[in-house]
Coordinates of N, CA and C in Angstrom, one line a residue:
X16 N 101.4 186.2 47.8 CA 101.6 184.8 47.4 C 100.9 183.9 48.4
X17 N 101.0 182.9 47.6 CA 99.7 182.0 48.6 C 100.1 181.3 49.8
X18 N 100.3 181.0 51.1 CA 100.5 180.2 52.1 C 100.5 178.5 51.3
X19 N 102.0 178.5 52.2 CA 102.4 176.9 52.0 C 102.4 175.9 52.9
X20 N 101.9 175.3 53.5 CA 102.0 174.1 54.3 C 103.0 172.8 53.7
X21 N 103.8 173.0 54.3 CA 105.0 171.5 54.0 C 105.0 170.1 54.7
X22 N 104.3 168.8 54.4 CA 104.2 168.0 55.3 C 105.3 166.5 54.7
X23 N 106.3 166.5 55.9 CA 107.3 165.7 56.1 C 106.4 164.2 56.5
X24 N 107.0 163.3 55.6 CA 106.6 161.9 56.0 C 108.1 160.7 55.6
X25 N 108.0 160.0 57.1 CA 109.1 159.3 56.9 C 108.8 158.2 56.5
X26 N 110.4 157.3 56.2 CA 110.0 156.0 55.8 C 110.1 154.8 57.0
X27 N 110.0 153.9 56.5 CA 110.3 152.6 58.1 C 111.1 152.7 58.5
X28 N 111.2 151.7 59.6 CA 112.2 151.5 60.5 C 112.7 152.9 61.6
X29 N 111.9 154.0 61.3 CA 111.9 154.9 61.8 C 111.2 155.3 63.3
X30 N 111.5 156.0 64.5 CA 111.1 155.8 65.8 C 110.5 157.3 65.7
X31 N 109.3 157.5 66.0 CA 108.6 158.7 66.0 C 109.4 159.6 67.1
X32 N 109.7 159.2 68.3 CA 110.2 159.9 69.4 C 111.3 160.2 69.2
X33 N 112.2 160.1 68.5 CA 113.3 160.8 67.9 C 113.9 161.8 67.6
X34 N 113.6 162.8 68.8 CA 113.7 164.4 68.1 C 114.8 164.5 67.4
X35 N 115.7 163.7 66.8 CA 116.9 163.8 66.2 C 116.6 163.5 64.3
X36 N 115.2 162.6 64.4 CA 115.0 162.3 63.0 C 114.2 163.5 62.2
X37 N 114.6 162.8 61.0 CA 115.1 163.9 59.9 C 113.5 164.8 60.0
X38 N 112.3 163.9 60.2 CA 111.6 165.0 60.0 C 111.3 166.0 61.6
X39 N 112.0 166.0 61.8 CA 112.3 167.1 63.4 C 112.9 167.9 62.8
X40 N 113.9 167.3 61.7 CA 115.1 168.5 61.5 C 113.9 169.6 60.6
X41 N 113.6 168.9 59.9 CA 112.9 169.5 58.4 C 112.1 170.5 59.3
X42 N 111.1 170.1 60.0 CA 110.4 171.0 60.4 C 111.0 172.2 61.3
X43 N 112.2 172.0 61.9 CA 112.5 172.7 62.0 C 113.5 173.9 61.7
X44 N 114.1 173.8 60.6 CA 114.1 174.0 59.3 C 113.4 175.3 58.2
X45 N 112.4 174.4 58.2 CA 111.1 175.4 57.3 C 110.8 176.2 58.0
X46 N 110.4 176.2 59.1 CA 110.1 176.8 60.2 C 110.9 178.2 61.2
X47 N 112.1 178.1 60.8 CA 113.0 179.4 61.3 C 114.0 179.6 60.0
X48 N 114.0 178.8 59.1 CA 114.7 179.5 57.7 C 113.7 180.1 56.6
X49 N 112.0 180.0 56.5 CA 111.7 180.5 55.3 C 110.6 181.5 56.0
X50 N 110.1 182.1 54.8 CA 109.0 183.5 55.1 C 108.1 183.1 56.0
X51 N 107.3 184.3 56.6 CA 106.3 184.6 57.2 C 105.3 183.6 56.3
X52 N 104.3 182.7 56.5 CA 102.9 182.2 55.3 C 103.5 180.9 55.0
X53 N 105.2 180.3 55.4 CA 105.0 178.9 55.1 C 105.1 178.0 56.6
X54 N 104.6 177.1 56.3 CA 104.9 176.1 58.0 C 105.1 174.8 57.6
X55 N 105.5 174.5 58.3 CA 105.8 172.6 58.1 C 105.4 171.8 59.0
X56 N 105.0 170.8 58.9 CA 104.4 169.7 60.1 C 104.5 168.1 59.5
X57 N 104.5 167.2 59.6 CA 105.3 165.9 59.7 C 104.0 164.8 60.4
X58 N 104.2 163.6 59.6 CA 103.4 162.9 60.1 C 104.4 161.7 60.2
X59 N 104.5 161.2 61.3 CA 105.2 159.8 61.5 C 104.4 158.3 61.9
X60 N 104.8 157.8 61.6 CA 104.7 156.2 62.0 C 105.8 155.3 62.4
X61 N 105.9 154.2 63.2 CA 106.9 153.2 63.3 C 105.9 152.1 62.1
X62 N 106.5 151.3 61.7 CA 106.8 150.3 61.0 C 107.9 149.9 60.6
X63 N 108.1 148.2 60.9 CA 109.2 147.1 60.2 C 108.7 147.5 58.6
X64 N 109.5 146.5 58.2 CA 109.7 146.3 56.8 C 108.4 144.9 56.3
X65 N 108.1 143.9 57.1 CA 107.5 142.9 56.7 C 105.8 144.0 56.9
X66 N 105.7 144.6 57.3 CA 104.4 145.0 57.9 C 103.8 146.4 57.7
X67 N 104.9 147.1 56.6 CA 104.6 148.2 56.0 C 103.1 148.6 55.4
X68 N 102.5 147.0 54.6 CA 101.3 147.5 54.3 C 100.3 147.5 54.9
X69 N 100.4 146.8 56.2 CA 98.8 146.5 57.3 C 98.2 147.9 57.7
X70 N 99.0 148.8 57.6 CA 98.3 150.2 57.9 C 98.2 151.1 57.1
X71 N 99.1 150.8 55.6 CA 99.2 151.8 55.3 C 98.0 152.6 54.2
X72 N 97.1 151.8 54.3 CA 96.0 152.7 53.7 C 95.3 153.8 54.8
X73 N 95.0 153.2 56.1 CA 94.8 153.7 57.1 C 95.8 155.2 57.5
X74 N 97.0 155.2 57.3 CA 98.3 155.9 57.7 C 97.7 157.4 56.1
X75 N 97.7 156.4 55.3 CA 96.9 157.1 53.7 C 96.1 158.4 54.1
X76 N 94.6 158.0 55.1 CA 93.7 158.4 55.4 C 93.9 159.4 56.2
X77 N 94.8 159.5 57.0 CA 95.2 160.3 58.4 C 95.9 161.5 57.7
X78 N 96.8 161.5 57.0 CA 97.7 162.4 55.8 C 96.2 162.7 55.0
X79 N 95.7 162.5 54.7 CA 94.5 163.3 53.7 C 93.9 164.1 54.5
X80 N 93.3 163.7 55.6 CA 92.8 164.9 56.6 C 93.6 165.4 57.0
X81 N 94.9 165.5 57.5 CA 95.6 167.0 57.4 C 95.5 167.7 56.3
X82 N 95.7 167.1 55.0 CA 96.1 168.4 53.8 C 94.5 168.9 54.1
X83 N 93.8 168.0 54.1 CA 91.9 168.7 53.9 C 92.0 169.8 55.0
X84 N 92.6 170.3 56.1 CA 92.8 171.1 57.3 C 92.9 172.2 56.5
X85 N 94.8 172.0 56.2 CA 95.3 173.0 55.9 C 94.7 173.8 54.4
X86 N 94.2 173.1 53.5 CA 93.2 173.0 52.5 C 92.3 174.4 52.6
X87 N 91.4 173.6 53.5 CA 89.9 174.2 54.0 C 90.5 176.1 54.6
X88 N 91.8 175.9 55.0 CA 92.4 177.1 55.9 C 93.4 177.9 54.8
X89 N 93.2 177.7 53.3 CA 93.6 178.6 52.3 C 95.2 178.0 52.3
X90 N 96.0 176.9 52.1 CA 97.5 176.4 51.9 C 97.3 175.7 50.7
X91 N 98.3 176.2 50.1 CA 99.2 174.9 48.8 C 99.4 173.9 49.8
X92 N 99.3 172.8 49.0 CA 100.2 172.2 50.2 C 101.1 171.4 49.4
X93 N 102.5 171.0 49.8 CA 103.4 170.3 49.2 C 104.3 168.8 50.2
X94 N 104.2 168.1 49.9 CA 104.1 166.7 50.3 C 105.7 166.2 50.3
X95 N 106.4 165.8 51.0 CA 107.6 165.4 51.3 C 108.1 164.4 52.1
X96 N 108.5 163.1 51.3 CA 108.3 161.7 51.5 C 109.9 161.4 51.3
X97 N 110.5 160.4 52.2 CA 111.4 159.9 51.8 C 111.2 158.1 52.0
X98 N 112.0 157.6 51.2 CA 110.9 155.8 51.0 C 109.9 155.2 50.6
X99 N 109.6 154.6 52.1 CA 107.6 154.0 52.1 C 107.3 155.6 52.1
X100 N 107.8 156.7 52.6 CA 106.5 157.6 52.7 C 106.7 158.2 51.4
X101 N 107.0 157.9 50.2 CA 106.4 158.0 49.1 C 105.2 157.2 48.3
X102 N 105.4 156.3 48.3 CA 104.2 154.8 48.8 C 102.9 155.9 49.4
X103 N 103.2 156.2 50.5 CA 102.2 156.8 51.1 C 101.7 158.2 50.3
X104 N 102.5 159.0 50.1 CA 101.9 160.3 49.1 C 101.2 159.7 48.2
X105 N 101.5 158.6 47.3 CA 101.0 158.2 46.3 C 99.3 158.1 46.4
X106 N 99.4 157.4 47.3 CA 98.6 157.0 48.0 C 97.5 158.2 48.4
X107 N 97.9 158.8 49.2 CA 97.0 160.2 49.8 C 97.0 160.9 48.4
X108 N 97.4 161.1 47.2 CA 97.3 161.9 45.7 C 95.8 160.9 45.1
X109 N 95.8 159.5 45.3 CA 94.8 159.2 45.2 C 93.6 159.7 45.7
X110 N 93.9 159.8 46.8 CA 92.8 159.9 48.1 C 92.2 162.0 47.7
X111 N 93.0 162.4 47.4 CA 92.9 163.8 47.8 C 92.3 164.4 46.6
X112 N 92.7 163.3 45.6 CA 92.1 164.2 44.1 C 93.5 165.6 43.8
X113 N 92.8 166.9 43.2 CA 94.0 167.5 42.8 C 94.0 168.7 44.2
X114 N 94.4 168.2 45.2 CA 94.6 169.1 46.0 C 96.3 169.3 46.5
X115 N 96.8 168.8 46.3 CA 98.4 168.2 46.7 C 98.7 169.3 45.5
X116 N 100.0 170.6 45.8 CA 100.8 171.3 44.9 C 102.2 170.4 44.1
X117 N 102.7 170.2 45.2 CA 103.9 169.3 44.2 C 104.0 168.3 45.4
X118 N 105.4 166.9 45.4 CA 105.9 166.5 45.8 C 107.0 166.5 45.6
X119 N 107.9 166.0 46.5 CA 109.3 166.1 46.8 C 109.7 164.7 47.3
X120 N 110.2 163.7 46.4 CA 110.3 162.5 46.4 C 111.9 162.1 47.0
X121 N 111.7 161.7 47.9 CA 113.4 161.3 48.4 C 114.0 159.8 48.9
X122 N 114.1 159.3 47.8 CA 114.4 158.3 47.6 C 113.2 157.4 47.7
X123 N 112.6 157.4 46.5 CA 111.5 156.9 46.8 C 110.8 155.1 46.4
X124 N 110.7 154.8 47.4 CA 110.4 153.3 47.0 C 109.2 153.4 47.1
X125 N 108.7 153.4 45.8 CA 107.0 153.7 45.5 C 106.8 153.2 44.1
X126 N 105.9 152.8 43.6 CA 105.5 152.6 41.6 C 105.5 153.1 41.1
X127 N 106.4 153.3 40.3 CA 106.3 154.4 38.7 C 105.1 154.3 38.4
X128 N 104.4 153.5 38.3 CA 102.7 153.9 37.6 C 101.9 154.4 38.8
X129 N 102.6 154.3 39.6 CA 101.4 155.2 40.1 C 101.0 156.5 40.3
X130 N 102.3 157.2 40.4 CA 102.4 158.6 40.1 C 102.6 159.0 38.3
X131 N 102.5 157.6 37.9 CA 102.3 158.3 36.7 C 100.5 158.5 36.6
X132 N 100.2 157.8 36.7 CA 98.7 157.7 36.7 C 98.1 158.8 37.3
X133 N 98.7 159.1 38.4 CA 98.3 160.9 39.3 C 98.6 161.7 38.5
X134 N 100.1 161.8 37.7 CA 100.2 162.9 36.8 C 98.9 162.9 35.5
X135 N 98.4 161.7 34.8 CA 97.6 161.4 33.9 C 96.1 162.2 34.0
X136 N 96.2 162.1 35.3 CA 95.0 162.5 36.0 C 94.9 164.1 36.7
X137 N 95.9 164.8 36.4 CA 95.6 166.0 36.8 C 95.9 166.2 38.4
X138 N 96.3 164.8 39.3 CA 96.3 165.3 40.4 C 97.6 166.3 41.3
X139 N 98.4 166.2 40.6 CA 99.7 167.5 41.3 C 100.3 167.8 39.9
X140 N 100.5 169.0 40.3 CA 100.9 169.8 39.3 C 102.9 169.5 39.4
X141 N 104.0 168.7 40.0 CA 105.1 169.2 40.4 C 105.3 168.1 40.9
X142 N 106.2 167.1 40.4 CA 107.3 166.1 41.1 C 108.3 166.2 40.7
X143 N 108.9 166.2 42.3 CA 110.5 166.4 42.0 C 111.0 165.3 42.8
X144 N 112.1 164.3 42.5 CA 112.8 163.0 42.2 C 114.3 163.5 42.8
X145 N 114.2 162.8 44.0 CA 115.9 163.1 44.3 C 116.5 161.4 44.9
X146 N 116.8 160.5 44.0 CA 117.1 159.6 43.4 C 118.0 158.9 43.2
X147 N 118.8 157.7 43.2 CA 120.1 157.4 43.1 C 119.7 156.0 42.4
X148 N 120.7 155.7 41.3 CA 120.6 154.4 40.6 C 122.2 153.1 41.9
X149 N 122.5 153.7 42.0 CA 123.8 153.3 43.4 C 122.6 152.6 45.1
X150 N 121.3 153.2 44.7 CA 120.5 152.9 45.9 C 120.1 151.8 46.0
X151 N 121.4 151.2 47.1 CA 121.2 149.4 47.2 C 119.7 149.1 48.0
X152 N 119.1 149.8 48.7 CA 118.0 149.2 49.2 C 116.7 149.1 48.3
X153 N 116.5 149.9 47.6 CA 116.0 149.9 46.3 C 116.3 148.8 45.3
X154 N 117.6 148.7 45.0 CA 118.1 147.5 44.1 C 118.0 146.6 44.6
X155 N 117.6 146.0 46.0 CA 116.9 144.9 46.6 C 115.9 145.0 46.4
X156 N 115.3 145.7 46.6 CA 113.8 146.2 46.2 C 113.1 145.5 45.1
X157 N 114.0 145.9 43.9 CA 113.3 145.8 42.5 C 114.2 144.1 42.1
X158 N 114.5 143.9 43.2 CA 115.3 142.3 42.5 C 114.3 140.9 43.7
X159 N 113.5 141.5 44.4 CA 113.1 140.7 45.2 C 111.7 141.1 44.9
X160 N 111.5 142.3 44.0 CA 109.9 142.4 43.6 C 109.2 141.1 43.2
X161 N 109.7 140.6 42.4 CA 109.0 139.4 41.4 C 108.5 138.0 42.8
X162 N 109.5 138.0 43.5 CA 109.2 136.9 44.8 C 107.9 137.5 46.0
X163 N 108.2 138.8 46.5 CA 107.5 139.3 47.3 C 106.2 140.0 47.1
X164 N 105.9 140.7 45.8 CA 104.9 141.4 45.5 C 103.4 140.7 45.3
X165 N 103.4 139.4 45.1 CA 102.2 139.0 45.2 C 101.6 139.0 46.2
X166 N 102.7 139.0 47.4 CA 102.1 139.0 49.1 C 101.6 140.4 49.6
X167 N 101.9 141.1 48.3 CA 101.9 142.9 48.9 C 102.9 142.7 50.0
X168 N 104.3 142.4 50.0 CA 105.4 142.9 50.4 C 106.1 143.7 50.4
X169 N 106.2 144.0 48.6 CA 106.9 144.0 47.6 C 107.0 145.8 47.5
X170 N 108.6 146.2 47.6 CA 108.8 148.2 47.6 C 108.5 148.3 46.4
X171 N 108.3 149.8 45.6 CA 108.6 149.9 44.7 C 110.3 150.5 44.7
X172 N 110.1 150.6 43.2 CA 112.1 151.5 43.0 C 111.7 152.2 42.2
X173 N 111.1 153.5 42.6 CA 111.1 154.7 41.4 C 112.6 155.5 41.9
X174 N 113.3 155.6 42.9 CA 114.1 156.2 43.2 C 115.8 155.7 42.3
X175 N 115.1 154.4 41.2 CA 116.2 154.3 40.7 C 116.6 154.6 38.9
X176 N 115.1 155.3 39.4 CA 114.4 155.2 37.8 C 113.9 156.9 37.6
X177 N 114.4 157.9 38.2 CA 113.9 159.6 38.6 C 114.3 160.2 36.8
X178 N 115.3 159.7 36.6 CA 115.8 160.8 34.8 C 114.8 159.8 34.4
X179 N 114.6 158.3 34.1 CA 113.5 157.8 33.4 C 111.9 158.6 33.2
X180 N 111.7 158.4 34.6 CA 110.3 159.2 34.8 C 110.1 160.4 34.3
X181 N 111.2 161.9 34.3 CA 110.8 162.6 34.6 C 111.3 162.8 32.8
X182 N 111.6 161.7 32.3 CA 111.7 161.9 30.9 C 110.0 161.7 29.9
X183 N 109.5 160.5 30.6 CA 108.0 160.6 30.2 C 107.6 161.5 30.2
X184 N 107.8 162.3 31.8 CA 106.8 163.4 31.6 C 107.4 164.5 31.8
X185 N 107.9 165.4 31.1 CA 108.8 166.6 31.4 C 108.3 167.8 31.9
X186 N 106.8 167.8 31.8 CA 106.1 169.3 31.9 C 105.7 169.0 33.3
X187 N 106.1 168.0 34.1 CA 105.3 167.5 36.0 C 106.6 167.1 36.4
X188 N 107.6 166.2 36.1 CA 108.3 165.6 36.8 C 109.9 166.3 36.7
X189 N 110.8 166.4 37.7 CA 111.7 166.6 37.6 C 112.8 166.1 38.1
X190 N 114.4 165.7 37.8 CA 114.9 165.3 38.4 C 116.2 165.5 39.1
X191 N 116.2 165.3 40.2 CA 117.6 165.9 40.9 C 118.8 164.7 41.3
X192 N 118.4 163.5 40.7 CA 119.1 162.3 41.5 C 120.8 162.5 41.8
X193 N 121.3 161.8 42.6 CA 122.6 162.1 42.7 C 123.4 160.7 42.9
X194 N 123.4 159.8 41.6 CA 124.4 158.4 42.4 C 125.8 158.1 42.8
X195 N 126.1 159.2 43.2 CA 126.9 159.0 44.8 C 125.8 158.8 46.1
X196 N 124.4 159.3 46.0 CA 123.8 158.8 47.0 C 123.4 157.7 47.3
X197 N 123.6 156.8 48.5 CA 122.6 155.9 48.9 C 121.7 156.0 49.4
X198 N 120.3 155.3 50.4 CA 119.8 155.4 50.5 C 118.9 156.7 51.2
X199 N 119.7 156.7 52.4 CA 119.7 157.4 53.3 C 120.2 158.7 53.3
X200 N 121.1 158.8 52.6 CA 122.2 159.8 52.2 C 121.9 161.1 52.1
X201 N 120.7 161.7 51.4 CA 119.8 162.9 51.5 C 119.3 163.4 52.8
X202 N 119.7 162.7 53.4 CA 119.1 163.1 55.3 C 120.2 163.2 56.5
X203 N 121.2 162.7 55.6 CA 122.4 162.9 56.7 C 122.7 164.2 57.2
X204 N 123.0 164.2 58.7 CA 123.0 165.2 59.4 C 124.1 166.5 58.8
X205 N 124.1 167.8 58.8 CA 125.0 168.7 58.4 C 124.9 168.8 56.6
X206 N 126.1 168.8 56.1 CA 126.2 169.8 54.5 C 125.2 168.5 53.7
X207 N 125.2 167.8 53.7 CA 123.9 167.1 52.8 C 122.4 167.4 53.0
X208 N 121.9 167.3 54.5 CA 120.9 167.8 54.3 C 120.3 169.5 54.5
X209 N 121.6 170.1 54.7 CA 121.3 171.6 54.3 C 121.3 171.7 52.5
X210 N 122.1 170.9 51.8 CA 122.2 170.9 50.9 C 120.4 170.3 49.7
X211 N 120.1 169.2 50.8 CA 118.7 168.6 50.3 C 117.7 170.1 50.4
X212 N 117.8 170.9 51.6 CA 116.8 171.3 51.7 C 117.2 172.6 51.0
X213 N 118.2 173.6 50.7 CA 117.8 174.6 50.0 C 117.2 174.2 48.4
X214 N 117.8 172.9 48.1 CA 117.1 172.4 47.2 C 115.8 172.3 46.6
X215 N 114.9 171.7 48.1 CA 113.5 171.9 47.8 C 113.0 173.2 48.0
X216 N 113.9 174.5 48.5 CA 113.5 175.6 48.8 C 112.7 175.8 47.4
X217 N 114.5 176.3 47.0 CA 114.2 176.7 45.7 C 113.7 176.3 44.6
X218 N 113.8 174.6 44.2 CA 112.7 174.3 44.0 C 110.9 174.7 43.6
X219 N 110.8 174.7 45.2 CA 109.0 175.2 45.3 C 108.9 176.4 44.9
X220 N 110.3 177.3 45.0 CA 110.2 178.7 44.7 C 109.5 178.8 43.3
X221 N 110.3 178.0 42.3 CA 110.1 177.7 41.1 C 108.7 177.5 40.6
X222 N 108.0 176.4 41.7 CA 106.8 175.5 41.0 C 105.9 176.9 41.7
X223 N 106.0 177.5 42.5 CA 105.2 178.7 42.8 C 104.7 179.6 41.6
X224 N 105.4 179.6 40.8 CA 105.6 180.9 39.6 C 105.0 179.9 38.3
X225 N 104.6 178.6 38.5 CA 103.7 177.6 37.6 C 102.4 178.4 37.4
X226 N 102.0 178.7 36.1 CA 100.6 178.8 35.9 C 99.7 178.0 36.2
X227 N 98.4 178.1 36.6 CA 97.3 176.9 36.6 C 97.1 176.2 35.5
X228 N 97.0 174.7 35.5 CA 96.5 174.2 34.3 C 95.2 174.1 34.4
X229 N 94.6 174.5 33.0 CA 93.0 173.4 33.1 C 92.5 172.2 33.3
X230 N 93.7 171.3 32.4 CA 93.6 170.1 32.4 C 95.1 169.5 32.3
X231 N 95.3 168.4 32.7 CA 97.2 167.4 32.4 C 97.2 167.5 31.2
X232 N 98.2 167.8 30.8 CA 98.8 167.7 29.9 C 99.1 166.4 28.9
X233 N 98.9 165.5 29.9 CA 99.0 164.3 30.0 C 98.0 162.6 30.0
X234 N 96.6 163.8 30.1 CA 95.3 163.5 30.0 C 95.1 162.6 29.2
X235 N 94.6 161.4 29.0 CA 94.2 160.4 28.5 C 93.4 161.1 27.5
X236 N 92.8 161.9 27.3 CA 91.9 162.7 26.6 C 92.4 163.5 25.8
X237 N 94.1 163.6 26.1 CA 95.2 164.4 24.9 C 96.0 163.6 24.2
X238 N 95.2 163.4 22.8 CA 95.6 162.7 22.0 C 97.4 162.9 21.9
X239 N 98.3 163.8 22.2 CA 99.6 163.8 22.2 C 100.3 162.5 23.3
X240 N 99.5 161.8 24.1 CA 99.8 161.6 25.4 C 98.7 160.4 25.2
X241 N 98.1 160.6 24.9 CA 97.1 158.9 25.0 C 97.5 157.7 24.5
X242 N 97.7 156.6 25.9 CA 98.3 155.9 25.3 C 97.5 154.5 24.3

């Protein structure tokens, strides 16, 4: 089976030096719980909330040359974002074309069109949505969209919207949401985020045993799906 590379990306407000944050746990995690051929590695940034976008095409760029690394060195690679760093995957699925195997979306404040547009286009074969319609920072999100988004302020709220999405597209998207979660809630220390992560285990296990497509299914060019 093929080598997996797993790369952990956080959301704001977050302190890179924090050997305590979630993606320290994750990686460490993948890294003494799963086979010989997978690894995990994490890319962090600090960012507020007013100033999420001044980098983040830049932050975009840095995450594409890693997958291009692991890439070039024979890895799937699978992408794991919780927040803005879904924003950012979206982002790097632009940038990377179809080299990205799935995502693993955790709580994601990012655009439904934009990953739908990635799925349209062939670029990942596997999104999976772990989601809460209860997720008040999101529901600020999508109620302050209309005021802040012309400034490029503005989050998205797909994380409130995961059975919506993964109803468009049933053959890419999947959904795990849980609204007893809040925001944060999928990262909390102990039985929740042991719970998050056998999740994505098995999960990937799953999207592993996916045939190759030729083309999306979803292809602008498939009259079932053209909109």
């Amino acid at each position: 089976m093929k080598r997996t590379c797993y790369i952990a990306i956080n959301g704001i407000r977050t302190c890179p030096g924090d050997a305590e944050g979630w993606t320290d746990r994750f990686v460490t995690w993948i890294n003494t719980r799963l086979s010989d051929g997978v690894v995990a590695e994490k890319f962090e940034y600090a960012c507020s909330a007013l100033l999420r976008r001044v980098r983040q095409r830049q932050r975009a760029d840095e995450i594409s040359k890693k997958v291009g690394y692991y890439r070039r060195a024979g890895y799937r690679l699978v992408l794991v974002g919780h927040s803005n760093g879904c924003d950012l995957i979206a982002r790097v699925l632009e940038a990377c074309g179809a080299e990205i195997d799935a995502a693993h979306l955790i709580s994601p404040a990012a655009d439904e069109e934009d990953f739908a547009d990635a799925v349209r286009e062939g670029l990942i074969r596997r999104i999976h949505i772990y989601g809460s319609r209860s997720d008040g920072a999101l529901r600020f999100a999508r109620a302050t969209r209309p005021l802040l988004g012309w400034l490029g302020l503005g989050y998205g709220s797909l994380g409130l919207r995961g059975r919506e999405f993964a109803h468009l597209f049933p053959e890419v998207a999947l959904d795990h949401s849980d609204d007893s979660c809040g925001h944060s809630t999928w990262l909390q220390r102990g039985a929740r985020f042991e719970a998050l992560m056998q999740g994505i285990k098995e999960n990937d296990l799953l999207d592993q045993t996916l045939p190759l497509p030729t083309t999306s299914p979803y292809s602008k060019n498939n009259s079932k799906f053209a909109s």
